[in-house]
Structures are given as C-alpha cells and as structure tokens.
CSV table of C-alpha atoms in Angstrom, one decimal:
chain,number,residue,atom,x,y,z
A,263,UNK,CA,57.2,-1.6,-32.4
A,264,UNK,CA,54.4,0.2,-30.9
A,265,UNK,CA,54.7,0.8,-27.2
A,266,UNK,CA,52.4,-1.2,-25.0
A,267,UNK,CA,49.9,1.1,-23.2
A,268,UNK,CA,49.3,0.3,-19.6
A,269,UNK,CA,45.9,1.2,-18.1
A,270,UNK,CA,45.9,3.2,-15.0
A,271,UNK,CA,44.8,1.4,-11.9
A,272,UNK,CA,41.7,2.8,-10.2
A,273,UNK,CA,41.9,2.3,-6.5
A,274,UNK,CA,38.7,4.1,-5.5
A,275,UNK,CA,35.8,6.0,-7.0
A,276,UNK,CA,34.8,9.3,-5.5
A,277,UNK,CA,31.1,10.0,-5.2
A,278,UNK,CA,29.9,13.5,-4.9
A,279,UNK,CA,27.4,13.9,-2.1
A,280,UNK,CA,26.0,16.6,0.3
A,281,UNK,CA,27.8,17.2,3.5
A,282,UNK,CA,26.4,15.9,6.7
A,283,UNK,CA,25.0,19.3,7.7
A,284,UNK,CA,23.2,19.6,4.4
A,285,UNK,CA,21.7,16.2,4.8
A,286,UNK,CA,20.4,17.1,8.2
A,287,UNK,CA,19.0,20.4,6.8
A,288,UNK,CA,17.1,18.7,4.0
A,289,UNK,CA,15.9,15.9,6.3
A,290,UNK,CA,14.4,18.6,8.6
A,291,UNK,CA,12.7,20.4,5.6
A,292,UNK,CA,11.3,17.1,4.3
A,293,UNK,CA,10.1,16.2,7.8
A,294,UNK,CA,8.3,19.5,8.2
A,295,UNK,CA,6.7,19.2,4.8
A,296,UNK,CA,5.5,15.6,5.6
A,297,UNK,CA,4.2,16.8,9.0
A,298,UNK,CA,2.3,19.7,7.3
A,299,UNK,CA,0.5,17.1,5.1
A,300,UNK,CA,-0.4,14.9,8.0
A,301,UNK,CA,-1.5,17.8,10.4
A,302,UNK,CA,-4.9,18.4,8.8
A,303,UNK,CA,-5.8,14.7,9.3
A,304,UNK,CA,-4.7,14.8,12.9
A,305,UNK,CA,-6.7,18.0,13.5
A,306,UNK,CA,-9.8,16.4,12.0
A,307,UNK,CA,-9.4,13.3,14.3
A,308,UNK,CA,-9.0,15.5,17.4
A,309,UNK,CA,-12.1,17.5,16.6
A,310,UNK,CA,-14.1,14.3,15.9
A,311,UNK,CA,-13.4,13.1,19.5
A,312,UNK,CA,-14.0,16.5,21.1
A,313,UNK,CA,-17.2,17.2,23.0
A,314,UNK,CA,-19.6,19.3,21.0
A,315,UNK,CA,-20.2,21.7,24.0
A,316,UNK,CA,-16.5,22.3,24.2
A,317,UNK,CA,-16.4,23.3,20.6
A,318,UNK,CA,-19.3,25.7,20.9
A,319,UNK,CA,-17.7,27.4,24.0
A,320,UNK,CA,-14.0,27.4,23.1
A,321,UNK,CA,-13.9,26.7,19.3
A,322,UNK,CA,-11.5,24.4,17.5
A,323,UNK,CA,-8.4,23.4,19.4
A,324,UNK,CA,-5.6,20.8,19.2
A,325,UNK,CA,-6.0,20.4,23.0
A,326,UNK,CA,-9.7,20.3,23.8
A,327,UNK,CA,-10.9,20.8,27.3
A,328,UNK,CA,-13.4,17.9,27.0
A,329,UNK,CA,-13.4,14.7,24.9
A,330,UNK,CA,-16.5,12.9,23.6
A,331,UNK,CA,-17.8,10.7,20.9
A,332,UNK,CA,-20.9,12.7,20.1
A,333,UNK,CA,-20.3,12.7,16.4
A,334,UNK,CA,-19.7,9.0,16.1
A,335,UNK,CA,-22.7,8.2,18.3
A,336,UNK,CA,-24.8,10.4,16.0
A,337,UNK,CA,-23.6,8.5,12.9
A,338,UNK,CA,-24.4,5.1,14.4
A,339,UNK,CA,-28.1,6.1,14.1
A,340,UNK,CA,-27.6,5.7,10.3
A,341,UNK,CA,-25.4,2.6,10.4
A,342,UNK,CA,-27.7,0.6,8.1
A,343,UNK,CA,-27.9,3.3,5.5
A,344,UNK,CA,-24.1,4.0,5.8
A,345,UNK,CA,-23.3,0.3,5.3
A,346,UNK,CA,-25.6,0.1,2.3
A,347,UNK,CA,-24.1,3.3,0.8
A,348,UNK,CA,-20.6,1.9,1.5
A,349,UNK,CA,-21.4,-1.2,-0.5
A,350,UNK,CA,-22.7,0.9,-3.4
A,351,UNK,CA,-19.5,3.0,-3.3
A,352,UNK,CA,-17.2,0.0,-3.3
A,353,UNK,CA,-19.1,-1.7,-6.1
A,354,UNK,CA,-19.1,1.5,-8.2
A,355,UNK,CA,-15.5,2.1,-7.6
A,356,UNK,CA,-14.3,-1.4,-8.3
A,357,UNK,CA,-16.4,-2.0,-11.4
A,358,UNK,CA,-16.0,1.5,-12.7
A,359,UNK,CA,-12.3,1.6,-12.2
A,360,UNK,CA,-11.6,-1.8,-13.9
A,361,UNK,CA,-13.9,-0.9,-16.9
A,362,UNK,CA,-12.4,2.6,-17.2
A,363,UNK,CA,-8.8,1.4,-17.1
A,364,UNK,CA,-9.5,-1.3,-19.7
A,365,UNK,CA,-11.2,1.1,-22.1
A,366,UNK,CA,-8.6,3.8,-21.6
A,367,UNK,CA,-5.6,1.5,-22.1
A,368,UNK,CA,-7.0,-0.1,-25.2
A,369,UNK,CA,-7.9,3.3,-26.7
A,370,UNK,CA,-4.5,4.8,-25.8
A,371,UNK,CA,-2.6,1.8,-27.2
A,372,UNK,CA,-4.5,2.0,-30.5
A,373,UNK,CA,-3.7,5.7,-31.1
A,374,UNK,CA,-0.1,5.3,-29.9
A,375,UNK,CA,0.8,2.9,-32.8
A,376,UNK,CA,1.9,4.3,-36.1
A,377,UNK,CA,0.4,1.3,-37.9
A,378,UNK,CA,-3.2,2.4,-36.9
A,379,UNK,CA,-4.7,4.1,-39.9
A,380,UNK,CA,-7.1,6.4,-38.0
A,381,UNK,CA,-4.9,7.3,-35.1
A,382,UNK,CA,-4.9,11.1,-35.9
A,383,UNK,CA,-8.7,11.2,-36.1
A,384,UNK,CA,-9.2,9.5,-32.7
A,385,UNK,CA,-6.4,11.5,-31.1
A,386,UNK,CA,-8.0,14.8,-32.1
A,387,UNK,CA,-11.4,13.4,-31.0
A,388,UNK,CA,-10.0,12.7,-27.5
A,389,UNK,CA,-8.3,16.1,-27.4
A,390,UNK,CA,-11.5,18.0,-28.4
A,391,UNK,CA,-13.5,16.2,-25.7
A,392,UNK,CA,-10.9,17.6,-23.2
A,393,UNK,CA,-11.4,21.2,-24.4
A,394,UNK,CA,-15.1,21.3,-25.1
A,395,UNK,CA,-18.0,19.9,-23.1
A,396,UNK,CA,-21.6,19.5,-24.4
A,397,UNK,CA,-23.0,20.7,-21.0
A,398,UNK,CA,-25.1,19.4,-18.2
A,399,UNK,CA,-28.4,19.2,-19.9
A,400,UNK,CA,-27.3,17.1,-23.0
A,401,UNK,CA,-25.5,14.7,-20.6
A,402,UNK,CA,-28.6,14.4,-18.5
A,403,UNK,CA,-30.8,13.7,-21.5
A,404,UNK,CA,-28.4,11.0,-22.8
A,405,UNK,CA,-28.2,9.2,-19.5
A,406,UNK,CA,-31.9,9.3,-18.6
A,407,UNK,CA,-33.7,9.3,-22.0
A,408,UNK,CA,-31.3,7.8,-24.5
A,409,UNK,CA,-29.7,5.1,-22.3
A,410,UNK,CA,-32.5,4.9,-19.8
A,411,UNK,CA,-30.1,4.6,-16.9
A,412,UNK,CA,-31.9,7.0,-14.5
A,413,UNK,CA,-32.2,5.7,-10.9
A,414,UNK,CA,-29.9,2.7,-11.6
A,415,UNK,CA,-26.5,2.0,-10.3
A,416,UNK,CA,-25.1,2.2,-13.8
A,417,UNK,CA,-25.9,5.9,-13.8
A,418,UNK,CA,-23.0,6.2,-11.4
A,419,UNK,CA,-20.6,4.3,-13.6
A,420,UNK,CA,-21.3,5.0,-17.3
A,421,UNK,CA,-20.9,8.8,-17.3
A,422,UNK,CA,-17.3,8.3,-16.0
A,423,UNK,CA,-16.2,5.3,-18.1
A,424,UNK,CA,-13.8,7.3,-20.2
A,425,UNK,CA,-11.3,10.0,-19.3
A,426,UNK,CA,-9.6,11.9,-22.2
A,427,UNK,CA,-6.8,13.1,-19.9
A,428,UNK,CA,-5.9,9.5,-18.9
A,429,UNK,CA,-6.1,8.5,-22.6
A,430,UNK,CA,-3.5,11.1,-23.6
A,431,UNK,CA,-1.4,10.2,-20.5
A,432,UNK,CA,-1.3,6.5,-21.5
A,433,UNK,CA,-0.8,7.4,-25.2
A,434,UNK,CA,2.4,9.3,-24.3
A,435,UNK,CA,3.5,6.5,-21.9
A,436,UNK,CA,3.0,3.8,-24.6
A,437,UNK,CA,4.9,5.9,-27.3
A,438,UNK,CA,7.9,6.6,-25.0
A,439,UNK,CA,8.1,3.4,-23.1
A,440,UNK,CA,7.5,0.6,-25.6
A,441,UNK,CA,9.8,0.7,-28.7
A,442,UNK,CA,8.2,-0.2,-32.0
A,443,UNK,CA,11.0,-2.7,-32.6
A,444,UNK,CA,9.6,-4.9,-29.8
A,445,UNK,CA,6.2,-5.0,-31.3
A,446,UNK,CA,7.6,-5.7,-34.8
A,447,UNK,CA,9.5,-8.6,-33.4
A,448,UNK,CA,6.4,-10.0,-31.8
A,449,UNK,CA,4.5,-9.7,-35.1
A,450,UNK,CA,7.2,-11.5,-37.0
A,451,UNK,CA,6.9,-14.3,-34.5
A,452,UNK,CA,3.2,-14.5,-35.3
A,453,UNK,CA,1.7,-12.8,-32.3
A,454,UNK,CA,-1.7,-11.2,-32.7
A,455,UNK,CA,-2.4,-7.6,-31.7
A,456,UNK,CA,-4.4,-8.9,-28.7
A,457,UNK,CA,-1.5,-11.0,-27.5
A,458,UNK,CA,1.0,-8.2,-28.0
A,459,UNK,CA,-1.2,-5.9,-26.0
A,460,UNK,CA,-1.9,-8.2,-23.1
A,461,UNK,CA,1.4,-10.1,-22.9
A,462,UNK,CA,3.9,-7.4,-23.9
A,463,UNK,CA,2.5,-3.9,-23.6
A,464,UNK,CA,0.5,-4.2,-20.3
A,465,UNK,CA,3.4,-5.8,-18.3
A,466,UNK,CA,5.7,-3.0,-19.5
A,467,UNK,CA,3.2,-0.3,-18.7
A,468,UNK,CA,2.4,-1.1,-15.0
A,469,UNK,CA,3.6,2.2,-13.7
A,470,UNK,CA,1.3,4.2,-16.1
A,471,UNK,CA,-1.6,1.8,-15.5
A,472,UNK,CA,-1.2,2.2,-11.7
A,473,UNK,CA,-1.2,6.0,-12.1
A,474,UNK,CA,-4.5,6.1,-14.0
A,475,UNK,CA,-6.0,3.4,-11.8
A,476,UNK,CA,-5.4,5.6,-8.7
A,477,UNK,CA,-6.8,8.7,-10.4
A,478,UNK,CA,-9.8,6.8,-11.7
A,479,UNK,CA,-10.5,5.1,-8.4
A,480,UNK,CA,-10.4,8.4,-6.5
A,481,UNK,CA,-12.7,9.9,-9.0
A,482,UNK,CA,-15.3,7.2,-8.6
A,483,UNK,CA,-15.0,7.0,-4.8
A,484,UNK,CA,-15.4,10.8,-4.3
A,485,UNK,CA,-18.2,11.2,-6.8
A,486,UNK,CA,-21.5,12.4,-5.4
A,487,UNK,CA,-22.7,14.7,-8.3
A,488,UNK,CA,-23.9,11.9,-10.5
A,489,UNK,CA,-26.0,10.6,-7.6
A,490,UNK,CA,-27.5,14.1,-7.1
A,491,UNK,CA,-28.5,14.1,-10.8
A,492,UNK,CA,-29.7,10.6,-11.5
A,493,UNK,CA,-30.4,8.7,-8.3
A,494,UNK,CA,-33.8,8.9,-6.5
A,495,UNK,CA,-33.8,5.6,-4.5
A,496,UNK,CA,-32.3,5.6,-1.1
A,497,UNK,CA,-30.7,2.2,-1.5
A,498,UNK,CA,-28.6,3.4,-4.4
A,499,UNK,CA,-27.0,6.4,-2.7
A,500,UNK,CA,-23.2,6.2,-2.6
A,501,UNK,CA,-21.5,7.0,0.6
A,502,UNK,CA,-20.4,10.5,-0.3
A,503,UNK,CA,-23.9,11.6,-1.3
A,504,UNK,CA,-25.5,10.0,1.8
A,505,UNK,CA,-23.0,11.8,4.1
A,506,UNK,CA,-23.6,15.1,2.3
A,507,UNK,CA,-27.3,14.7,2.9
A,508,UNK,CA,-26.8,14.0,6.6
A,509,UNK,CA,-24.6,17.1,6.9
A,510,UNK,CA,-27.1,19.2,4.9
A,511,UNK,CA,-30.0,18.1,7.2
A,512,UNK,CA,-27.9,19.0,10.3
A,513,UNK,CA,-27.1,22.4,8.9
A,514,UNK,CA,-30.7,23.0,8.1
A,515,UNK,CA,-31.9,22.1,11.5
A,516,UNK,CA,-29.2,24.2,13.1
A,517,UNK,CA,-30.2,27.3,11.1
A,518,UNK,CA,-33.9,26.8,11.7
A,519,UNK,CA,-33.6,26.6,15.5
A,520,UNK,CA,-30.7,29.0,15.9
A,521,UNK,CA,-28.5,26.4,17.7
A,522,UNK,CA,-29.5,27.6,21.1
A,523,UNK,CA,-29.8,25.8,24.5
A,524,UNK,CA,-29.6,22.1,24.9
A,525,UNK,CA,-30.3,21.4,21.2
A,526,UNK,CA,-26.8,22.9,20.4
A,527,UNK,CA,-25.3,20.1,22.4
A,528,UNK,CA,-27.7,17.4,21.3
A,529,UNK,CA,-27.0,18.0,17.7
A,530,UNK,CA,-23.3,17.3,17.0
A,531,UNK,CA,-23.0,19.6,14.0
A,532,UNK,CA,-19.2,20.0,14.1
A,533,UNK,CA,-18.1,16.7,15.6
A,534,UNK,CA,-20.5,14.8,13.3
A,535,UNK,CA,-19.0,16.5,10.3
A,536,UNK,CA,-15.5,15.6,11.4
A,537,UNK,CA,-16.4,12.1,12.5
A,538,UNK,CA,-17.7,11.5,9.0
A,539,UNK,CA,-14.3,12.6,7.7
A,540,UNK,CA,-13.0,9.1,8.3
A,541,UNK,CA,-15.7,7.5,6.2
A,542,UNK,CA,-15.1,9.2,2.9
A,543,UNK,CA,-13.5,12.2,1.2
A,544,UNK,CA,-16.0,13.9,-1.0
A,545,UNK,CA,-15.2,16.4,-3.8
A,546,UNK,CA,-16.6,19.1,-1.6
A,547,UNK,CA,-14.2,19.5,1.3
A,548,UNK,CA,-17.1,20.6,3.6
A,549,UNK,CA,-18.6,17.2,3.4
A,550,UNK,CA,-15.4,15.1,3.5
A,551,UNK,CA,-15.7,12.3,6.0
A,552,UNK,CA,-13.1,9.9,7.7
A,553,UNK,CA,-14.4,6.4,6.8
A,554,UNK,CA,-13.8,7.1,3.1
A,555,UNK,CA,-10.3,8.4,3.7
A,556,UNK,CA,-9.2,5.0,4.9
A,557,UNK,CA,-9.9,3.2,1.5
A,558,UNK,CA,-8.3,6.2,-0.3
A,559,UNK,CA,-5.1,5.8,1.8
A,560,UNK,CA,-5.0,2.1,1.2
A,561,UNK,CA,-5.5,2.6,-2.5
A,562,UNK,CA,-2.5,5.0,-2.6
A,563,UNK,CA,-0.4,2.6,-0.6
A,564,UNK,CA,-1.1,-0.2,-3.0
A,565,UNK,CA,-0.4,2.1,-6.0
A,566,UNK,CA,3.0,3.0,-4.6
A,567,UNK,CA,4.1,-0.6,-5.1
A,568,UNK,CA,3.9,-0.2,-8.9
A,569,UNK,CA,5.0,3.5,-9.4
C-alpha cells in the first residue's frame, strides 16, 4: 500500500519588505521630489501677490518685502473679456475632447481587430501622419478655403479632432487588454459590432480612455496657436490667446517707455504675468497663467480616479 503523504502545515508566511530605515529614506526622497514639483507653483503664487515696486527693486524672492495685489487688480480691468474667453476655452475643451476621444477610440478599435480587412492600410495611414506633416500653409488653406471655418469657433476644434499618437496608444491598449475570445463570444450571442464596442470594449478600456482624455483636454485647453492663425473676432478668443495678447501689450509698453519712474509701478508687468498664471497654462511658459491651472489640476484629479 502506498504511504499516505501528509501536507506540511504552514503557520505563517514571510513577506520580504524594506527595513524601517529604508522606508524612511525612500519616504524622504519621495517627499523631496513631490515638493520640487509643487515649489514652482508656490513661487508663482508668492510673486503674484508681491508688490511690483518690490520686485523692481529687489527682484524675485520667496520672502518679499512688500505684498500687493497689483497684478490681480490689473487683470480685473479685463474681467468681461476674460470671462468671455474662459467660456470659449471651456466650450472648445469639452466639445473638442469628447469628439476627439470618440473618433480616436472608434478608429483604434477598428484597426485593433484582426477581422477588419483594411486594418493594415489604416494603421500605416495613422503612422505616416505621425512622421510626416503637410505643413502650416496647406493646413491653413484647408481650414479657411476648403472648409470655410476661418474666424469661427470650429476653427479651434476641427484641426485637433484626431491624434495619431492617441490612436496608436488605444490600438495597443485594445489589442493587449481585450481578448479576441470575449468578442467572439459576444458575436456568437448575436451582439452587433456597435454593441460590442459600447458595452464590452469601452467599459474594459476606461484606464486607456482616461489617459487620452487627459492628454486631449490639456491640448485643447492650452492651445492658442490656432486662435492666432484663424481667429479675428475678439469674442472668439480663447483664454490662453487673450492672456498672451495682454502680456504682449504690457511688454510692448514697457519696452517703449523704458519702464522708468512711476510707470514702472503703475504697470504690473511681472505680477500681472504671474497673477495670470492661475487662469491658464499656455503652451508657451512665458504666458502661462494661474486661472487655467486650476481646471488643469481638477482634470488630472478626476483622471486619477480611472487610471
């Protein structure tokens, strides 16, 4: 007769972990890295509430000799235009992001499926558009003369409706995350491609969709170049472009008069620039402003829920 094998009893399971000193060390390193990321925002806020005269005399400092709200008071003179530009930026960001994400996910889903006959052609088509660009002039002609979108709000949305990088990102996500067997089972049960996409693929792809949504929303929110090319009406300026114009006008006046005497104090060049840091973060760091950083941070906080 075969001997009966007894299983060894396991009293406890050892878990390998860092020592307490190593945990403290890595916690300090992580804290310093996090602080280094927050420090520029703190510095901008301090400068924005510093008196302009103090900046001219002593330069930038974490501990200014005088505080003031010169920059914010200067921006309140343009509050109507800023609110209008804020509405335009919010509309462009919301509509553009939703449309872009929908087109990107449907395109990526199609080329990720082995049953799609022309997947190689459309994959190469997307890759080529990442490597080669027709240029600024052909794009301008298409938007203004072919599509007739010049000086309309759609000129801020249509040129950015598709992102080849996001397409390839979602294609890889679909191929590696969603097994073909799940889709075949759904087809056997009689589900259409639309139902498979909306009820199976999208719920399983929320982390990838959240990632491209964040990237797309930041791209629309920070965009000012399309406004520079296509927009002439003041009521269609997005927030970033309006703040860039305000800063350019301040720089021009400062250079024209030499920033001497009382005008140097009356014109809050530096504090105005930093005060606008809270209103928006443009692609050009010189014209980043604070009001647009707040929606950006909120967008990232919402995105972390799904990633």
